Backbone as ProteinMPNN parsed JSONL, in Angstrom:
{"seq_chain_A": "XXXXXXXXXXXXXXXXXXXXXXXXXXXXXXXXXXXXXXXXXXXXXXXXXXXXXXXXXXXXXXXXXXXXXXXXXXXXXXXXXXXX", "coords_chain_A": {"N_chain_A": [[6.265, 36.694, -47.996], [4.065, 38.401, -47.999], [2.073, 36.648, -48.783], [1.761, 35.021, -46.547], [0.738, 36.792, -44.66], [-1.693, 37.501, -45.874], [-2.892, 34.984, -45.893], [-3.178, 34.598, -43.133], [-4.967, 36.676, -42.482], [-7.191, 35.909, -43.991], [-7.773, 33.478, -42.712], [-8.542, 34.364, -40.149], [-10.81, 35.816, -40.896], [-12.378, 33.695, -41.85], [-12.784, 32.194, -39.493], [-14.203, 34.09, -37.971], [-16.486, 34.388, -39.574], [-17.521, 31.782, -39.468], [-18.08, 31.614, -36.698], [-20.032, 33.605, -36.487], [-22.043, 32.496, -38.102], [-22.66, 30.164, -36.63], [-23.635, 31.364, -34.286], [-25.907, 32.694, -35.328], [-27.398, 30.468, -36.193], [-27.843, 29.26, -33.708], [-29.403, 31.225, -32.369], [-31.617, 31.34, -34.067], [-32.701, 28.715, -34.47], [-32.874, 27.184, -32.095], [-34.382, 26.214, -28.954], [-33.386, 27.682, -26.8], [-32.523, 29.996, -28.069], [-34.961, 31.03, -28.935], [-36.117, 31.585, -26.458], [-34.335, 33.538, -25.567], [-34.782, 35.596, -27.46], [-37.476, 36.125, -26.863], [-37.234, 37.099, -24.271], [-35.756, 39.446, -24.754], [-37.625, 40.845, -26.33], [-39.697, 41.128, -24.468], [-38.465, 42.783, -22.542], [-38.08, 45.081, -24.086], [-40.74, 45.81, -24.592], [-41.619, 46.286, -21.968], [-39.964, 48.46, -21.251], [-40.971, 50.352, -23.02], [-43.59, 50.552, -22.072], [-43.154, 51.727, -19.604], [-42.751, 54.347, -20.269], [-45.172, 55.534, -20.661], [-47.474, 57.641, -19.291], [-50.363, 57.268, -17.345], [-52.122, 59.396, -17.147], [-51.119, 61.671, -18.548], [-50.107, 60.686, -20.916], [-47.85, 59.491, -23.535], [-44.373, 59.811, -23.044], [-40.976, 60.878, -23.673], [-37.875, 59.248, -22.872], [-35.951, 61.006, -21.853], [-37.488, 63.053, -20.862], [-38.651, 62.212, -18.51], [-38.746, 62.225, -14.903], [-36.377, 61.28, -12.535], [-36.88, 59.629, -9.578], [-36.001, 59.515, -6.019], [-35.999, 56.86, -5.178], [-35.374, 55.494, -7.474], [-37.308, 55.059, -9.37], [-39.195, 56.238, -12.227], [-40.953, 59.213, -13.089], [-43.645, 61.032, -14.57], [-43.104, 64.375, -15.659], [-45.157, 66.266, -15.32], [-46.882, 65.0, -13.492], [-45.1, 64.849, -11.368], [-44.753, 67.587, -10.749], [-47.392, 68.213, -9.983], [-47.673, 66.571, -7.751], [-45.557, 67.188, -5.912], [-45.31, 69.973, -5.865], [-47.748, 71.067, -5.649]], "CA_chain_A": [[5.843, 37.312, -46.756], [2.711, 38.911, -48.197], [1.143, 35.518, -48.849], [1.532, 34.565, -45.168], [-0.15, 37.775, -44.023], [-3.019, 37.339, -46.485], [-3.427, 33.725, -45.391], [-3.59, 34.838, -41.74], [-6.166, 37.52, -42.498], [-8.291, 35.082, -44.486], [-8.115, 32.513, -41.67], [-9.298, 35.089, -39.122], [-12.125, 36.107, -41.482], [-13.103, 32.427, -41.887], [-13.186, 31.875, -38.119], [-15.246, 35.048, -37.595], [-17.688, 34.042, -40.335], [-18.039, 30.54, -38.887], [-18.667, 31.948, -35.397], [-21.269, 34.348, -36.731], [-23.024, 31.537, -38.604], [-23.091, 29.338, -35.499], [-24.462, 32.202, -33.413], [-27.187, 32.892, -36.006], [-28.123, 29.201, -36.12], [-28.255, 29.094, -32.312], [-30.484, 32.172, -32.08], [-32.771, 31.114, -34.936], [-33.278, 27.372, -34.522], [-32.868, 26.434, -30.844], [-35.303, 26.733, -27.938], [-32.704, 28.713, -26.008], [-32.547, 31.215, -28.867], [-36.328, 31.559, -28.874], [-36.281, 32.157, -25.124], [-33.542, 34.77, -25.524], [-35.511, 36.619, -28.224], [-38.678, 36.482, -26.124], [-36.809, 37.945, -23.157], [-35.415, 40.756, -25.299], [-38.876, 41.504, -26.723], [-40.419, 41.499, -23.245], [-37.793, 43.947, -21.956], [-38.365, 46.241, -24.931], [-42.135, 46.189, -24.36], [-41.713, 46.861, -20.625], [-39.369, 49.805, -21.292], [-41.925, 51.217, -23.732], [-44.75, 50.756, -21.197], [-42.752, 52.645, -18.535], [-42.73, 55.71, -20.78], [-46.545, 56.02, -20.82], [-48.157, 58.111, -18.089], [-51.789, 57.013, -17.557], [-52.868, 60.656, -17.176], [-50.593, 62.628, -19.514], [-49.745, 60.034, -22.169], [-46.503, 59.048, -23.863], [-43.242, 60.727, -22.826], [-39.679, 60.313, -24.032], [-37.115, 58.866, -21.681], [-35.24, 62.154, -21.298], [-38.447, 63.948, -20.222], [-39.083, 61.684, -17.227], [-38.016, 62.65, -13.707], [-35.935, 60.135, -11.745], [-37.139, 59.824, -8.158], [-34.93, 59.05, -5.14], [-36.011, 55.397, -5.095], [-34.967, 54.951, -8.758], [-38.414, 55.008, -10.318], [-39.355, 57.416, -13.074], [-42.288, 59.805, -13.025], [-43.963, 62.05, -15.554], [-42.798, 65.677, -15.072], [-46.393, 66.924, -14.894], [-47.308, 64.34, -12.255], [-44.144, 65.264, -10.336], [-45.116, 68.956, -10.364], [-48.663, 68.191, -9.277], [-47.544, 65.887, -6.477], [-44.639, 67.802, -4.971], [-45.377, 71.438, -5.854], [-49.147, 71.48, -5.518]], "C_chain_A": [[4.398, 37.806, -46.869], [1.676, 37.798, -48.229], [0.807, 35.007, -47.453], [0.562, 35.51, -44.456], [-1.563, 37.633, -44.575], [-3.677, 36.055, -45.995], [-3.919, 33.877, -43.948], [-4.868, 35.65, -41.665], [-7.371, 36.713, -42.963], [-8.721, 34.042, -43.455], [-8.935, 33.177, -40.568], [-10.696, 35.418, -39.635], [-12.975, 34.839, -41.533], [-13.605, 32.042, -40.5], [-14.31, 32.812, -37.669], [-16.552, 34.742, -38.31], [-18.33, 32.769, -39.785], [-18.696, 30.783, -37.538], [-19.978, 32.689, -35.54], [-22.375, 33.423, -37.227], [-23.544, 30.64, -37.484], [-23.991, 30.123, -34.548], [-25.844, 32.416, -34.029], [-28.038, 31.623, -35.961], [-28.646, 28.954, -34.712], [-29.458, 29.97, -31.99], [-31.751, 31.829, -32.85], [-33.453, 29.772, -34.695], [-33.267, 26.595, -33.208], [-33.874, 27.024, -29.868], [-34.662, 27.82, -27.059], [-32.676, 30.045, -26.758], [-33.915, 31.859, -28.871], [-36.566, 32.229, -27.53], [-35.522, 33.479, -24.997], [-34.239, 35.9, -26.28], [-36.769, 37.066, -27.495], [-38.341, 37.39, -24.947], [-36.459, 39.344, -23.634], [-36.669, 41.526, -25.705], [-39.655, 41.97, -25.507], [-39.799, 42.736, -22.598], [-38.078, 45.205, -22.765], [-39.793, 46.735, -24.723], [-42.293, 46.83, -22.988], [-41.1, 48.252, -20.567], [-40.311, 50.787, -21.962], [-43.129, 51.528, -22.838], [-44.41, 51.711, -20.052], [-42.78, 54.1, -18.98], [-44.122, 56.319, -20.909], [-47.107, 56.377, -19.448], [-49.657, 57.886, -18.311], [-52.614, 58.289, -17.681], [-52.432, 61.525, -18.354], [-50.096, 62.003, -20.813], [-48.265, 59.72, -22.312], [-45.483, 60.163, -23.65], [-41.979, 60.071, -23.354], [-38.902, 60.07, -22.754], [-36.399, 60.055, -21.051], [-36.189, 63.161, -20.638], [-38.83, 63.487, -18.819], [-38.175, 62.152, -16.101], [-37.644, 61.403, -12.926], [-36.119, 60.465, -10.269], [-36.006, 59.235, -7.335], [-34.873, 57.527, -5.055], [-35.665, 54.728, -6.421], [-36.071, 54.863, -9.785], [-38.465, 56.298, -11.126], [-40.788, 57.902, -12.977], [-42.417, 60.848, -14.133], [-43.678, 63.425, -14.925], [-44.045, 66.426, -14.605], [-46.925, 66.316, -13.602], [-46.397, 64.736, -11.101], [-44.475, 66.66, -9.841], [-46.388, 68.965, -9.539], [-48.525, 67.576, -7.887], [-46.706, 66.663, -5.483], [-44.74, 69.328, -4.878], [-46.807, 71.954, -5.821], [-49.75, 71.825, -6.764]], "O_chain_A": [[3.607, 37.645, -45.939], [0.548, 37.97, -47.767], [-0.328, 34.599, -47.206], [-0.33, 35.065, -43.735], [-2.528, 37.643, -43.812], [-4.876, 36.034, -45.714], [-4.966, 33.339, -43.591], [-5.755, 35.344, -40.869], [-8.454, 36.826, -42.389], [-9.912, 33.753, -43.334], [-9.922, 32.605, -40.104], [-11.668, 35.31, -38.887], [-14.178, 34.902, -41.283], [-14.748, 31.607, -40.359], [-15.273, 32.361, -37.048], [-17.62, 34.829, -37.705], [-19.552, 32.696, -39.653], [-19.755, 30.222, -37.256], [-20.929, 32.432, -34.801], [-23.525, 33.557, -36.809], [-24.746, 30.386, -37.403], [-24.994, 29.6, -34.063], [-26.85, 32.328, -33.325], [-29.244, 31.684, -35.721], [-29.772, 28.487, -34.542], [-30.429, 29.498, -31.398], [-32.853, 32.012, -32.332], [-34.682, 29.704, -34.716], [-33.63, 25.419, -33.214], [-34.187, 28.212, -29.947], [-35.334, 28.76, -26.634], [-32.794, 31.105, -26.143], [-34.033, 33.083, -28.818], [-37.147, 33.312, -27.465], [-36.017, 34.426, -24.387], [-34.284, 37.033, -25.8], [-37.101, 38.251, -27.503], [-39.073, 38.337, -24.657], [-36.824, 40.327, -22.99], [-36.767, 42.726, -25.452], [-40.211, 43.069, -25.501], [-40.516, 43.633, -22.157], [-38.294, 46.275, -22.196], [-40.033, 47.942, -24.682], [-43.021, 47.812, -22.848], [-41.645, 49.138, -19.91], [-40.436, 51.929, -21.521], [-43.632, 52.651, -22.851], [-45.287, 52.432, -19.576], [-42.827, 54.998, -18.139], [-44.247, 57.5, -21.232], [-47.202, 55.529, -18.561], [-50.181, 58.271, -19.357], [-53.698, 58.265, -18.264], [-53.274, 62.058, -19.078], [-49.699, 62.727, -21.725], [-47.525, 59.69, -21.329], [-45.71, 61.311, -24.032], [-41.915, 58.847, -23.473], [-39.225, 60.61, -21.696], [-36.255, 60.105, -19.829], [-35.725, 64.045, -19.917], [-39.29, 64.298, -18.014], [-36.996, 62.438, -16.31], [-38.499, 60.553, -12.676], [-35.582, 61.455, -9.771], [-35.145, 58.537, -7.87], [-33.793, 56.964, -4.876], [-35.662, 53.499, -6.493], [-35.8, 54.615, -10.96], [-37.863, 57.308, -10.761], [-41.718, 57.114, -12.805], [-41.437, 61.455, -14.565], [-43.987, 63.62, -13.75], [-43.998, 67.143, -13.605], [-47.37, 67.042, -12.713], [-46.865, 64.939, -9.981], [-44.48, 66.898, -8.633], [-46.463, 69.643, -8.514], [-49.188, 68.015, -6.947], [-47.095, 66.792, -4.322], [-44.289, 69.909, -3.89], [-47.04, 73.155, -5.953], [-50.925, 72.19, -6.801]]}, "name": "protein", "num_of_chains": 1, "seq": "XXXXXXXXXXXXXXXXXXXXXXXXXXXXXXXXXXXXXXXXXXXXXXXXXXXXXXXXXXXXXXXXXXXXXXXXXXXXXXXXXXXX"}
């Protein structure tokens, strides 16, 4: 009975390892994988650029104020604009 369970566990581990290897090969060596990595890098760069206020500099994401239209604003710019 124990041999059957061990065999089942090893088979699942083999399938998971094979799937992981195929995914790594897909991401590393295919044009679609390159495009996927480029898209992820672009999104990361755009998120980082959204955190920089041209006047007050870099802010963390939790410091920004979410406006009604969904955009984010620097808290200092928000104070200056809406509270004078």
